[in-house]
XYZ file of C-alpha atoms in Angstrom:
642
model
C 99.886 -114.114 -70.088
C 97.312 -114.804 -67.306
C 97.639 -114.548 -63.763
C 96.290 -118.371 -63.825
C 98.995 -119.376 -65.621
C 101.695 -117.739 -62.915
C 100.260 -118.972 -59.773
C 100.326 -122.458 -58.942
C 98.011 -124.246 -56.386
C 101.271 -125.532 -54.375
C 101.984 -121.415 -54.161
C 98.918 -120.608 -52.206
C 98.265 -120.136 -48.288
C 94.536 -119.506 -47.277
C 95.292 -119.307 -43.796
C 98.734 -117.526 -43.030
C 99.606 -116.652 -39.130
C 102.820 -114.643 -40.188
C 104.772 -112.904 -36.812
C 105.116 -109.588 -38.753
C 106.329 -108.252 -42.489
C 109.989 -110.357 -41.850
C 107.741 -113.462 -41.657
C 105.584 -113.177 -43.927
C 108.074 -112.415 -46.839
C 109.768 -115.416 -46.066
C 106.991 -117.316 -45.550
C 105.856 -116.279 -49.148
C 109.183 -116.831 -50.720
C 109.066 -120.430 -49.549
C 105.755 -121.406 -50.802
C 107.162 -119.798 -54.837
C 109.929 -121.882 -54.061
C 107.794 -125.038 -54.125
C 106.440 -123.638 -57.945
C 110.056 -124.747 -58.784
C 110.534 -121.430 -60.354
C 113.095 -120.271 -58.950
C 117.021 -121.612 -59.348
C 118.238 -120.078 -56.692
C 116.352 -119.278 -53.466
C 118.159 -117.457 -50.930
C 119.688 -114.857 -54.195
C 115.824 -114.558 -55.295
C 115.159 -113.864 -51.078
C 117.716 -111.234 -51.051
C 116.528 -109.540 -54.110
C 113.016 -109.508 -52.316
C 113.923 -108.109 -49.219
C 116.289 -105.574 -51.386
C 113.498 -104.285 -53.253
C 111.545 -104.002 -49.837
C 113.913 -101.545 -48.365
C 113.533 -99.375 -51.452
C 110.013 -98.642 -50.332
C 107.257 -101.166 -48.792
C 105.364 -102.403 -51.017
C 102.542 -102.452 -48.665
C 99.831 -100.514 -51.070
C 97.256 -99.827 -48.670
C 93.600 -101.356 -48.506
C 95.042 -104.677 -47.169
C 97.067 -105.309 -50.103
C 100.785 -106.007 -50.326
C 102.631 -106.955 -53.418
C 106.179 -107.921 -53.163
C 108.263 -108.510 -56.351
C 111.570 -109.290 -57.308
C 113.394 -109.669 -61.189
C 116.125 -112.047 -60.444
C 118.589 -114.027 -62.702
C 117.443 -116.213 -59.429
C 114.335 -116.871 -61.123
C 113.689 -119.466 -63.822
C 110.128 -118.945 -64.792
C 107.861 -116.291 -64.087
C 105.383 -116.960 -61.133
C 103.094 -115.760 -58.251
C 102.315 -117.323 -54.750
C 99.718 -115.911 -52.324
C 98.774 -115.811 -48.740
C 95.826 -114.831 -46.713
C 96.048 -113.542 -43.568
C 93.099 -113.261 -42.019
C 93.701 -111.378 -38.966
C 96.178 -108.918 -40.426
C 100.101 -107.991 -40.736
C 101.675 -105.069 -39.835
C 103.589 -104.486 -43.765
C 104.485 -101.195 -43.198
C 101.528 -100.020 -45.338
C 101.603 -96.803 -46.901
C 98.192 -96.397 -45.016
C 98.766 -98.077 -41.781
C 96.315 -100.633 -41.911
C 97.521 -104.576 -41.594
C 97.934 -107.028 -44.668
C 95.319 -108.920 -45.311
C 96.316 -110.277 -48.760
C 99.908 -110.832 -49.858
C 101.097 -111.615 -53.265
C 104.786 -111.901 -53.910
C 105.852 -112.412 -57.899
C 109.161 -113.663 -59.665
C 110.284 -112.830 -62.557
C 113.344 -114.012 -64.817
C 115.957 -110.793 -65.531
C 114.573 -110.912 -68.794
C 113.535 -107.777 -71.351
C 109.743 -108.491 -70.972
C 108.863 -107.589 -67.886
C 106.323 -109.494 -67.327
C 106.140 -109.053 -63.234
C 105.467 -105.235 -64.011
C 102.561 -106.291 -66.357
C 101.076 -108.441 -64.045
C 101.685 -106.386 -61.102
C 100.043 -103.304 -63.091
C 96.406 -105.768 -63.559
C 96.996 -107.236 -60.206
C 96.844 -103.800 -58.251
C 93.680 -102.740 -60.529
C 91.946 -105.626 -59.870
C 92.492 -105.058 -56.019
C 91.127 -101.980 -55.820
C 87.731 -103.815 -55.909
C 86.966 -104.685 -52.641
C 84.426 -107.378 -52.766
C 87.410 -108.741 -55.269
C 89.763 -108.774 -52.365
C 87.001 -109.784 -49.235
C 85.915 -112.794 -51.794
C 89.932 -113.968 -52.116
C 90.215 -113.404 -48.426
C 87.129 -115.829 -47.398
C 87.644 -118.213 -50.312
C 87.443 -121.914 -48.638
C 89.625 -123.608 -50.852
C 92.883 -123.024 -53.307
C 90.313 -124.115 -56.272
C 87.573 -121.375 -55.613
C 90.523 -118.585 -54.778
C 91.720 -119.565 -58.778
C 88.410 -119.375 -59.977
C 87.733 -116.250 -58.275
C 91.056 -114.408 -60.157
C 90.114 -116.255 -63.037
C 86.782 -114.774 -63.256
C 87.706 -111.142 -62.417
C 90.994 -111.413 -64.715
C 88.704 -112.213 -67.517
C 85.968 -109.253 -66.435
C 89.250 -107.155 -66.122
C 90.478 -108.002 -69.540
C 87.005 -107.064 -71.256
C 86.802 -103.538 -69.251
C 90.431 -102.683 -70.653
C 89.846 -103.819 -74.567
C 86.549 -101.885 -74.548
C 88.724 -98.969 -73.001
C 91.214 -99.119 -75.474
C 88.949 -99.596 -78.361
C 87.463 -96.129 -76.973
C 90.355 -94.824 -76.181
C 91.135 -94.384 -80.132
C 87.848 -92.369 -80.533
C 87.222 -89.174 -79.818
C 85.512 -88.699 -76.189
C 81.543 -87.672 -77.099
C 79.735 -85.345 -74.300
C 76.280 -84.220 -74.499
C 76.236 -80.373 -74.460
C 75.349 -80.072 -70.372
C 77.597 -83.161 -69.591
C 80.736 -82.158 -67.290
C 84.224 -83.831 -68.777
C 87.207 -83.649 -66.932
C 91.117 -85.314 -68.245
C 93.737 -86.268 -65.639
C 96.803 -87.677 -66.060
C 98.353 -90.668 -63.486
C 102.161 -91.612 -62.885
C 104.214 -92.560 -59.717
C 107.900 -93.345 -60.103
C 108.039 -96.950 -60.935
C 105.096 -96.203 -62.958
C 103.820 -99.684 -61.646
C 100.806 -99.761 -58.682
C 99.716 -96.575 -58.179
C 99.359 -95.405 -61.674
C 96.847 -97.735 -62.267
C 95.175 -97.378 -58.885
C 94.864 -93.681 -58.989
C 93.361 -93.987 -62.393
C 90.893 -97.051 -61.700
C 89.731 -94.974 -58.053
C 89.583 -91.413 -60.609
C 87.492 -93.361 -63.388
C 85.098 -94.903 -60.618
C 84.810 -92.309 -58.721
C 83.574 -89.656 -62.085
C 81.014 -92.710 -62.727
C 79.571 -92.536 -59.739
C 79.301 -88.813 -59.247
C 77.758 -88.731 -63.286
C 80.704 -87.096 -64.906
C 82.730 -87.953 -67.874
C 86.408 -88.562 -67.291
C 89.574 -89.768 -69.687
C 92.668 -90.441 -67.587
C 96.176 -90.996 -69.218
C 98.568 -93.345 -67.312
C 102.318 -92.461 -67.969
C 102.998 -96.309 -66.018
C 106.235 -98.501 -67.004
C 104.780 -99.800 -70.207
C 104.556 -96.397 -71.582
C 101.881 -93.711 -72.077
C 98.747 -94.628 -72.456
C 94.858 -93.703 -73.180
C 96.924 -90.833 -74.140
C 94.590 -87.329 -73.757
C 94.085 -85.538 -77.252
C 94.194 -81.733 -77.801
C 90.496 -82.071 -78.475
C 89.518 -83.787 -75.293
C 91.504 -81.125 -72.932
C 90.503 -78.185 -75.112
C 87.008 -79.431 -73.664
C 87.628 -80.683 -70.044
C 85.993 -78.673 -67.494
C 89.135 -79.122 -65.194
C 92.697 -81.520 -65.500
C 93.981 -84.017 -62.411
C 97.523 -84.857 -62.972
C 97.968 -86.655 -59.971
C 101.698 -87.217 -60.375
C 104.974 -88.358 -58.414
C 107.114 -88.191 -61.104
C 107.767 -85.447 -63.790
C 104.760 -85.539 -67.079
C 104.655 -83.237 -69.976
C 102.300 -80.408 -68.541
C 102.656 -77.529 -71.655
C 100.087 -78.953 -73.230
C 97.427 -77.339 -70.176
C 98.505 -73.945 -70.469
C 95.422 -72.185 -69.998
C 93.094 -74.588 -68.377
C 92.288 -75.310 -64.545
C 94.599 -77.754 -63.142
C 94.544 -79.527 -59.965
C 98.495 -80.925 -59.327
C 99.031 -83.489 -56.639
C 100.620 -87.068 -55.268
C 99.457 -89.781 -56.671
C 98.460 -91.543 -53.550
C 95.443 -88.205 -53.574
C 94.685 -89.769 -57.014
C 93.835 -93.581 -55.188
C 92.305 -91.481 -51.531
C 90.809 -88.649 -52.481
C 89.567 -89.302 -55.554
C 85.699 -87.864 -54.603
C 87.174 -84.589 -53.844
C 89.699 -84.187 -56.736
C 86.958 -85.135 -58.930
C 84.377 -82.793 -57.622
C 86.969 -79.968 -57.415
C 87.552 -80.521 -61.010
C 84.040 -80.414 -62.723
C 83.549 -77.571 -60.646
C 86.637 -76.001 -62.023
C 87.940 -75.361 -58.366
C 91.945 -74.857 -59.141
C 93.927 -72.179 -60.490
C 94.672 -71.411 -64.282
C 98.177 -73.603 -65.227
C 101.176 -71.552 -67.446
C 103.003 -73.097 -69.083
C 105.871 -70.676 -69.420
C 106.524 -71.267 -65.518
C 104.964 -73.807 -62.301
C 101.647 -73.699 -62.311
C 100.159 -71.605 -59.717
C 98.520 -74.608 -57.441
C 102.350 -75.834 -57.452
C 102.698 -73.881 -54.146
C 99.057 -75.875 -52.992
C 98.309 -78.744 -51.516
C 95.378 -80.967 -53.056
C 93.256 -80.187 -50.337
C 93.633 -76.339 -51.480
C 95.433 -75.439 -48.305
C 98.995 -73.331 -48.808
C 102.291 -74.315 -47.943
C 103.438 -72.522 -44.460
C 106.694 -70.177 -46.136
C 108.824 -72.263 -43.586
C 108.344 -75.624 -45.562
C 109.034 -73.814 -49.103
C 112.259 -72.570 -47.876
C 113.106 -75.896 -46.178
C 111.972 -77.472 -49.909
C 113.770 -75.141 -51.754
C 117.066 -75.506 -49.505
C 117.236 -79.504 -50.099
C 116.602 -79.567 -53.337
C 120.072 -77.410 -53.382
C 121.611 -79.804 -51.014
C 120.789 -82.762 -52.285
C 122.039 -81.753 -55.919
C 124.935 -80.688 -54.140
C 125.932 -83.315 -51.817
C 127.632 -85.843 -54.540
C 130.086 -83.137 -55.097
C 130.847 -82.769 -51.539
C 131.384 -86.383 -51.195
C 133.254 -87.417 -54.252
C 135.295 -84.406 -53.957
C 136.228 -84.412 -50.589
C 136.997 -88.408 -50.215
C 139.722 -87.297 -53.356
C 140.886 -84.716 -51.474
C 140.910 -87.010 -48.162
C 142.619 -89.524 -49.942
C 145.016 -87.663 -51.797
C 146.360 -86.389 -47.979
C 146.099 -89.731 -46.571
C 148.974 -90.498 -49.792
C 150.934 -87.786 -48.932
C 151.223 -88.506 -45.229
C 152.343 -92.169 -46.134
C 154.648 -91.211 -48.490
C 156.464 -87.947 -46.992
C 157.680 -87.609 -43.202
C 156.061 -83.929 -42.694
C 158.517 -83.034 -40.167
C 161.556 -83.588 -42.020
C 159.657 -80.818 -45.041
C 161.390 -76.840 -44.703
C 158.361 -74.569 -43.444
C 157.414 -73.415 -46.829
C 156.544 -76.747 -48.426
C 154.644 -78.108 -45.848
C 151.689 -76.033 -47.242
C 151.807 -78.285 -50.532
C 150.528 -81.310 -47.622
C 148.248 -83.115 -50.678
C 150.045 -82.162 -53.494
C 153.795 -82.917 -52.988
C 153.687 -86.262 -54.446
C 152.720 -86.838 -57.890
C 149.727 -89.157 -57.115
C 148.332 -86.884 -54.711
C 148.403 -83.941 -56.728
C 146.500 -86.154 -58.766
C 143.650 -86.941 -56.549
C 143.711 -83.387 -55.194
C 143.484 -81.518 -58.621
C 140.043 -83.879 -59.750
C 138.822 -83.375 -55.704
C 139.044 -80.071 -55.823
C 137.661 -79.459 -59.225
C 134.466 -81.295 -58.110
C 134.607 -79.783 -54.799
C 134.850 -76.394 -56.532
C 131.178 -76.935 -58.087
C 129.479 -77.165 -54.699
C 128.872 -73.504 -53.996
C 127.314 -72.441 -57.876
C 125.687 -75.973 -57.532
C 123.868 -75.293 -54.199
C 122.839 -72.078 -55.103
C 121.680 -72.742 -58.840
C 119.532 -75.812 -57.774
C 118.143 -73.622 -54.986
C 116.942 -70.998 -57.472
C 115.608 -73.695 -60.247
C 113.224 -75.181 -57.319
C 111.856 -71.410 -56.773
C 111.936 -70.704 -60.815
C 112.000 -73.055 -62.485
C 114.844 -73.629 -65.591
C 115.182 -69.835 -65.861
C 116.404 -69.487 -62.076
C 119.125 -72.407 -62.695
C 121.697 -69.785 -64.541
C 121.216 -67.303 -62.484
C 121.665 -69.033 -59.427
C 125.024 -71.094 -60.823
C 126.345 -67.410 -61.235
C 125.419 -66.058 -57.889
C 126.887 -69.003 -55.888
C 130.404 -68.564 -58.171
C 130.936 -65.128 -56.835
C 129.930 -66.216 -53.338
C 132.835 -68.940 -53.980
C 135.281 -66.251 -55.279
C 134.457 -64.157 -52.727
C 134.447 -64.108 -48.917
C 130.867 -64.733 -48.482
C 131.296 -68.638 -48.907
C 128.747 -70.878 -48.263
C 126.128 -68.189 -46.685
C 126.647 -66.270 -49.354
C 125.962 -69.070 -52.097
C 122.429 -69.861 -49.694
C 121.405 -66.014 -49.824
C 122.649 -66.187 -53.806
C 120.123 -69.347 -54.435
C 117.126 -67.846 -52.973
C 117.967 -63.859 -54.214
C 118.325 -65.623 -57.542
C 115.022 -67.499 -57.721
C 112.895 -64.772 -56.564
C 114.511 -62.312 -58.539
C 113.417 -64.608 -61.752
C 110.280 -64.562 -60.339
C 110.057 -61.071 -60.039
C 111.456 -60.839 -63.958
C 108.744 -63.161 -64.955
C 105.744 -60.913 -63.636
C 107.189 -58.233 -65.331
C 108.131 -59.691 -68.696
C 104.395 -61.026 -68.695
C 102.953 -58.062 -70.705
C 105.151 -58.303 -73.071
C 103.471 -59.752 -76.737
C 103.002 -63.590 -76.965
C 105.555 -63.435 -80.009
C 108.822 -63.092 -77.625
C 107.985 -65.729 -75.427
C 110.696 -67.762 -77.307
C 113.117 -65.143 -76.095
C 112.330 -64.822 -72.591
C 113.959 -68.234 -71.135
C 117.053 -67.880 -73.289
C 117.563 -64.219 -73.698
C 115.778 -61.477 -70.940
C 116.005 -63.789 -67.845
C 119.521 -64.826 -68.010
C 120.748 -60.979 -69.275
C 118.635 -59.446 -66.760
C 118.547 -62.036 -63.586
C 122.781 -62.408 -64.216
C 123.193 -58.863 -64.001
C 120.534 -57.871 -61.165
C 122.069 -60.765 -59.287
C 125.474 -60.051 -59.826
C 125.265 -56.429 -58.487
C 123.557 -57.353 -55.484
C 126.039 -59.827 -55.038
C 129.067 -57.871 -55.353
C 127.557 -54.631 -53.518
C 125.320 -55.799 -50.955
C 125.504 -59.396 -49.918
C 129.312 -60.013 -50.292
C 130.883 -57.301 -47.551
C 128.580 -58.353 -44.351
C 128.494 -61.835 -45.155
C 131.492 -61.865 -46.289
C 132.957 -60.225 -43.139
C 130.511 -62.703 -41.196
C 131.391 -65.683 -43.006
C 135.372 -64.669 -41.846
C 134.664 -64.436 -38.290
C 132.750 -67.108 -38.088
C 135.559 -69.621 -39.384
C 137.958 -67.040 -37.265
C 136.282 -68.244 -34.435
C 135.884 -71.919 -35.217
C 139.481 -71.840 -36.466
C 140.730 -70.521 -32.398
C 137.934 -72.538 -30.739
C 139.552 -74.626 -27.944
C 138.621 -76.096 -23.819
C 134.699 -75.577 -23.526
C 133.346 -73.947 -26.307
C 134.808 -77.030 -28.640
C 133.282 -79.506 -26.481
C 129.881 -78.086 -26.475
C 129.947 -77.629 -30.136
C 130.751 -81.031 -30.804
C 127.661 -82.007 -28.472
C 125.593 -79.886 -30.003
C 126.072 -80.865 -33.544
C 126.568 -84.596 -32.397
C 123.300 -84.758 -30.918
C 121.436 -82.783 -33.882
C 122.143 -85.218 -36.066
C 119.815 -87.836 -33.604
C 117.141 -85.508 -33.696
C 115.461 -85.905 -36.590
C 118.055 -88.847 -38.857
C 118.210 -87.026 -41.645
C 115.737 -84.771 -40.976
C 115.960 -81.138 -41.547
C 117.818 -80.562 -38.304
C 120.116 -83.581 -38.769
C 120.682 -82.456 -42.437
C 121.727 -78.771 -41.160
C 124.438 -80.235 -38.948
C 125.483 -82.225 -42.072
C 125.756 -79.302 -44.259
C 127.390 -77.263 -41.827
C 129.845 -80.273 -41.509
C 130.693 -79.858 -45.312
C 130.990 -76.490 -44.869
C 133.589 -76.331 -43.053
C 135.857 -78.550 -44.589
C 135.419 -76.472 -47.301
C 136.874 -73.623 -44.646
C 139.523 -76.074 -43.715
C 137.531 -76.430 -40.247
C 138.160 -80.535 -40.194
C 137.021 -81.277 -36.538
C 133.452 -79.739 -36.980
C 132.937 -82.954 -39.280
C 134.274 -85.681 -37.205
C 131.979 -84.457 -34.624
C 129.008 -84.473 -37.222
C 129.799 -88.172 -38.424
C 130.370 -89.596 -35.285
C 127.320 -88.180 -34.040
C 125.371 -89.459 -37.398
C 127.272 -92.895 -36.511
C 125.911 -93.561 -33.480
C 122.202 -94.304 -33.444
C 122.413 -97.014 -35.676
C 125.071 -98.531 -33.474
C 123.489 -98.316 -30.367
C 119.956 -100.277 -31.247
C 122.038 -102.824 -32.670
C 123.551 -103.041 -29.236
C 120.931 -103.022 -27.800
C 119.277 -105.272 -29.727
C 121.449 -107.515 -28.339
C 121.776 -106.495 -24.564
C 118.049 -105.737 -23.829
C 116.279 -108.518 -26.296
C 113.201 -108.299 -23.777
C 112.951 -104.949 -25.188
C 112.725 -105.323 -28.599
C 110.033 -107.687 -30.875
C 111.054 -110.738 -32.685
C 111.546 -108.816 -36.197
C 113.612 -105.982 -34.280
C 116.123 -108.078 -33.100
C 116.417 -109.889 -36.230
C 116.904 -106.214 -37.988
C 119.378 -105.112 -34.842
C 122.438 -106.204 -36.325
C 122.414 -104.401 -39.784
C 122.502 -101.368 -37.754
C 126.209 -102.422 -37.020
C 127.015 -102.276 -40.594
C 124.789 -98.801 -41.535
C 126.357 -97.273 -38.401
C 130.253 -98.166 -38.994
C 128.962 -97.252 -42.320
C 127.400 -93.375 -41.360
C 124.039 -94.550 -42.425
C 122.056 -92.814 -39.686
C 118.833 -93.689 -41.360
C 118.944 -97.506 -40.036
C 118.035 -96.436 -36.308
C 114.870 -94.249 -38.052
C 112.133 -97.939 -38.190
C 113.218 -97.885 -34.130
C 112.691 -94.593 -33.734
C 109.193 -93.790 -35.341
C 108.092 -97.391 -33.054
C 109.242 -95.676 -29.620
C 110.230 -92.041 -30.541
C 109.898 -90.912 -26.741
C 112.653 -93.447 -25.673
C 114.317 -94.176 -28.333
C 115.374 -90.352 -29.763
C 116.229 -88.599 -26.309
C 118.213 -91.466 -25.577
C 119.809 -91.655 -28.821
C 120.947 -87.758 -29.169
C 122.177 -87.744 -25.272
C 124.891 -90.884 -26.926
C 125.368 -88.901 -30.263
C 125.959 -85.097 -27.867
C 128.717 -87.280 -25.790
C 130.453 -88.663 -28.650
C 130.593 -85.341 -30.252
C 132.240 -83.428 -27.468
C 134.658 -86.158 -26.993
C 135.882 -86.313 -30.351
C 136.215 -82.529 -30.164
C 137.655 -82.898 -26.625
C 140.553 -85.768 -27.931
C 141.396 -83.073 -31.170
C 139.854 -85.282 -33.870
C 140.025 -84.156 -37.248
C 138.073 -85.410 -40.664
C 138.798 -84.022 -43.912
C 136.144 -86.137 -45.772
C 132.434 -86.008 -45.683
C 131.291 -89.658 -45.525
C 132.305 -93.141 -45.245
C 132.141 -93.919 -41.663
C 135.125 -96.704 -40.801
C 136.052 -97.178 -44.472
C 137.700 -93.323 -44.169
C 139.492 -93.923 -41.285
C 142.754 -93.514 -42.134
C 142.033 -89.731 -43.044
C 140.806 -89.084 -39.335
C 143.423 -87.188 -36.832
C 143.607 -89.313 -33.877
C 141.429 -92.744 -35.171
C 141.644 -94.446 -31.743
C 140.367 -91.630 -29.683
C 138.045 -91.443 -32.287
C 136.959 -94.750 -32.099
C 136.857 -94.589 -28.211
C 134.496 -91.810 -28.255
C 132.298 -93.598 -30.941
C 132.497 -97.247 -28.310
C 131.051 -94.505 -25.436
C 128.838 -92.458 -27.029
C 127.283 -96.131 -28.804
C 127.086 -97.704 -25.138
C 125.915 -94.719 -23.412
C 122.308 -94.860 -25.590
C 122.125 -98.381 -25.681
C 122.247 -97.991 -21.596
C 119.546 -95.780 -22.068
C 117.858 -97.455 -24.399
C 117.751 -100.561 -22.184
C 116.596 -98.346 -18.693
C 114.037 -96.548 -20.576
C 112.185 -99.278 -23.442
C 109.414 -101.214 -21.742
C 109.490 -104.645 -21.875
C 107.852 -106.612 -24.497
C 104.656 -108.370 -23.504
C-alpha cells in the first residue's frame, strides 16, 4: 500500500493557523473526516487524543504523527497539515510542529497505520523532504512530492534487503560497526535511529549494518559473521533485545532517541572502539554509563534501583489493600461493633463469611509486598541471579521485626552481595558457567544473605522499625498535624517524583503497620493538585491559555480520582507558581485530615474508596480547603495571560 493511496486531496491543509496541540488534533481529525473514512468521528477523536496522552507523538525535527486504530475507522487513511509558523506539540525536542500527519486505521490484524507510520517517519528524517512538503504551493505538488520520495524510499529499502541476505564485504582497512534499534512501540524511532545511524556511518566513510527489532518484527537481522567482525556494536534500545550474542565485543548501550541525536558521536565512538567489553553472563559494564560516557552519580542508581522495587511492588499494595479495605467496609455494615464481647472485636474483617473472604485473598497479596520489593530491588542491581536472593531477604524482613526497612536494606544487601559472588565466581573454568545462575548464586547469595539478615540487620532495625510505628501508633495534638503537612505537601513537590513517591511508599507502609491515618494524609495530599488547577481553571481563566482551560476540568476527575500526575503539564509551564502554591494546599489538607482523626486502610482510589475512610466528611472538608487554598494562590500568584 502507498501513502498516495491513503491520503486524499480533501485531507490536506497547506496553510494551518492551529491555537496549540488541542487545535491542531482536532483540526486534523476533521479534515480525515471529510476522506469519509471514518464511521464514527467523535469515537475515532477520542481514540486520538487517548493515544496522545500515552506519550506525544510529537517526534522532534518539526514532525508530529498522530495515529489512532479504531473500530471508528472504515478505511485506512492519512490527512496532513502545514503549519508554517509552528505548534507547540509537546515535542520530544521542544521545537514547534511544522508538519502534522494524523492516520486511521480500521481495528483490523494488518496494521497497516504502523507500516505506514514506520516509512512515513524514515522518510522525514530527510529534511529537504520535509522543507519541500512545508513550501509546496499546492495539494497536487505536496502528492507528487511524497509520491516521488515514497518511490526513492521504496528502491533504497529493496536494495537493502536484497543486501541484507548477503554477507556484509569490507576491504581489509575498512572500519564496520553493527547496532541494533528498538523503542517500545517499535514504530518511529526504530526506524529513525537506524536511518540517522546508517547516514551518519556514510558520511563519516564507515561501514555499518543496523538491525531494527520495530513492530513488524526483526529485521536486517545481524549475523554471527558480521559482529564477529564489527569494530564496535550500538544497540540503541528502549526496550529489552537479545544482547548474549555480544559477549566479548565493545558495546555502546543507550536510548534510542541517542540513536536519532547523536548519531555522529555514537558512530565515531564505535569505529574507534570507545566502550567497554559486554558479558554476557551479567549487565554489560557501560549499563551503569550514559552514552555520552559520563557515570551515573550513586544517588540516581539507588533512586533507580529503589523504583524498580516499588513499582513491581505497588500492584500488590493496591489490590491487596482495597480487599482488605473492602472486606472491613463489609464487616462494619454487617456487624454493630459495639454490641461484639472484647475478644472478638479483633476478628473486625473476618467475622462475616464474605469478609473473611476478601481479607484471606488481600492479605495473601498483601503478604508478597515485602519479598517483592526487595527481590526486584536486587534483580535491577544483579540482574536474574539477585531476584532469589532478594525474594528471600525481604521474607525474613516480613517475618521478622525489621518490616519494610528491613526488606529495603535486604534488596540492596542482596544485589550487591550477587555482585560480589559474581567477581569471585569469575575465575572459575568456562565449563560451569551453566551452574553459576542456577546453582552457586542462589546457595551462596541465600545463605550469605540470610545470616546477615538474621544476625545483623534484623535486631537494630528491627528494634527501629518498632519504635518508629510505637511512636506513630501514640502520635496525637502537634506532632500529628505536622506530619500530615509534611507528607501532604511532599506529595506536591515533585507529582510522582521521587519525593512524592517516598511519601507514597511510606503511606503503604504503614498500613501494612496498621498506621491508617499516615495514608489519608498521603492521598489527600496526592488529591489535591489536580483539584485545585481545575478550580482554578475556572476562577482565574485570565490566567490560564485557551488549551489550559479546556484541559482544567479533567483535573476534577484525576484528582477525586488520586491521579496527582494531571496537575504535572501545569506545573512544568509555571513551576515557580504553580508548585509552592500547590504543596502549601496539599501541607493544609494533610494536617487537617490528621487534625479531624481520619483514617484510610486502602492505598488508592481517591472518592471511589470512601466508604473505608474514618470520618469521610471531615475528610472531604479538609480536601474542599486544602483544594481552594492553592487555587487562591494559584490565582494571586499566575500572571495574566497576554
Amino acid at each position: 500500500m502507498k501513502i498516495r493511496d491513503l491520503l486524499a486531496a480533501e485531507s490536506i491543509n497547506l496553510n494551518g493557523a492551529p491555537a496549540g496541540k488541542t487545535d491542531a488534533l482536532n483540526q486534523c481529525i476533521d479534515l480525515m473526516a471529510k476522506s469519509g473514512k471514518i464511521a464514527d468521528v467523535e469515537t475515532y477523536r477520542k481514540g486520538v487524543f487517548a493515544r496522545e496522552e500515552e506519550g506525544t507523538t510529537g517526534i522532534g525535527m518539526g514532525i508530529a504523527i498522530p495515529h489512532c486504530k479504531s473500530d471508528a475507522v472504515k478505511k485506512a487513511g492519512l490527512a496532513a497539515m502545514v503549519v508554517k509558523d509552528g505548534v507547540d506539540f509537546e515535542s520530544l525536542d521542544g521545537t514547534p510542529a511544522k508538519i502534522i500527519f494524523l492516520i486511521a486505521a480500521p481495528n483490523t490484524e494488518d496494521n497497516v497505520h504502523l507500516q505506514v507510520l514506520s516509512k512515513l517517519s524514515v522518510m522525514l528524517m530527510d529534511e529537504q523532504f520535509t522543507n519541500s512538503l512545508i513550501n509546496a504551493g499546492s495539494v497536487d505538488e505536496f502528492l507528487n512530492i511524497i509520491d516521488k520520495a515514497e518511490k526513492e524510499k521504496d528502491e533504497k529499502e529493496a536494495a537493502k534487503e536484497a543486501a541484507a541476505a548477503k554477507p556484509v564485504e569490507t576491504a581489509k582497512d575498512e572500519v564496520f560497526i553493527v547496532a541494533v534499534t528498538a523503542c517500545p512501540t517499535g514504530i518511529a524511532h526504530t526506524y529513525m535511529a537506524a536511518e540517522a545511524l546508517e547516514k551518519k556511518a556514510k558520511e563519516l566513510g564507515y561501514q555499518i549494518k543496523v538491525e531494527t527489532r520495530g513492530s513488524g518484527g526483526a529485521k536486517n537481522v545481524l549475523t554471527d559473521a558480521e559482529i564477529a567482525k564489527a569494530a564496535g556494536v550500538i544497540v540503541a534500545c528502549d526496550t529489552k533485545v537479545p544482547t548474549d550474542r555480544f559477549d566479548g565485543k565493545k558495546v555502546i548501550e543507550c536510548q534510542v532517541s541517542d540513536g536519532i541525536n547523536k548519531a555522529e558521536e555514537l558512530v565515531k565512538r564505535a569505529a574507534a572502539g570507545d566502550a567497554p567489553v559486554f558479558k554476557a553472563s551479567g549487565r554489560s559494564q557501560s549499563s551503569t554509563q550514559q552514552s555520552t560516557g559520563g557515570k551515573e552519580s550513586v544517588a540516581h542508581q539507588i533512586y533507580k534501583h529503589l523504583m524498580n522495587g516499588v513499582s513491581h511492588m505497588l500492584p500488590f499494595v493496591v489490590g491487596g489493600g482495597i480487599l482488605i479495605a473492602i472486606a472491613f467496609l463489609i464487616d462494619g455494615f454487617s456487624v454493630d461493633l459495639n454490641s461484639l464481647p472484647a475478644d472478638q472485636r479483633s476478628n473486625f474483617g473476618t467475622i462475616t463469611e464474605a469478609a473473611a473472604l476478601f481479607k484471606g485473598i488481600g492479605g495473601v497479596a498483601f503478604g508478597f509486598m515485602l519479598p517483592i520489593l526487595a527481590g526486584f530491588i536486587a534483580m535491577s542491581i544483579a540482574d536474574r541471579p539477585g531476584l532469589a536472593v532478594g525474594f528471600v531477604g525481604g521474607a525474613i524482613a516480613a517475618n521478622g521485626t525489621s518490616g519494610f526497612l528491613g526488606a529495603l536494606v535486604a534488596g540492596f544487601l542482596a544485589g550487591y552481595t550477587v555482585l560480589l559472588l559474581k567477581k569471585i565466581f569469575d575465575k572459575l573454568p568456562d565449563s560451569l558457567d551453566g551452574m553459576k545462575p542456577v546453582l552457586l548464586y542462589p546457595l551462596f547469595g541465600i545463605f550469605i544473605v540470610g545470616v546477615i539478615m538474621q544476625f545483623v540487620v534484623e535486631p537494630p532495625i528491627g528494634a527501629l522499625n518498632t519504635a518508629i510505628n510505637n511512636g506513630l501508633n501514640g502520635m496525637n495534638g502537634a506532632s500529628a498535624v505536622f506530619l500530615g503537612a509534611l507528607l501532604g505537601g511532599m506529595m506536591s513537590v515533585d507529582m510522582g517524583g521521587p519525593v512524592n513517591k517516598a511519601a507514597y511508599v511510606f503511606g503503604t507502609a504503614s498500613i501494612a503497620a496498621g498506621n491508617y491515618n499516615i495514608m489519608a494524609a498521603v492521598m489527600i495530599g496526592g488529591m489535591v493538585p489536580p483539584i485545585a488547577i481545575a478550580l482554578a481553571t475556572l476562577f482565574f481563566k485570565n490566567k490560564f491559555t485557551a488549551e489550559e482551560r479546556k484541559a482544567g476540568p479533567t483535573n476534577f476527575i484525576m484528582g477525586l480520582s488520586f491521579i496527582t500526575e494531571g496537575a504535572i503539564p501545569f506545573a512544568a509551564s509555571d513551576p515557580l507558581r504553580v508548585i509552592p502554591s500547590c504543596v502549601v494546599g496539599s501541607a493544609v489538607a494533610g494536617a487537617l485530615s490528621m487534625a479531624f482523626g481520619c483514617t484510610l486502610m486502602a492505598p488508592h482510589g481517591g472518592i471511589f474508596v470512601v466508604p473505608t475512610i474514618g470520618n469521610p466528611l471531615m475528610y472531604l472538608v479538609a480536601l474542599v480547603i486544602g483544594s481552594f487554598i492553592s487555587c487562591g494562590l494559584l490565582g494571586l500568584l499566575k500572571k495574566k495571560v497576554s
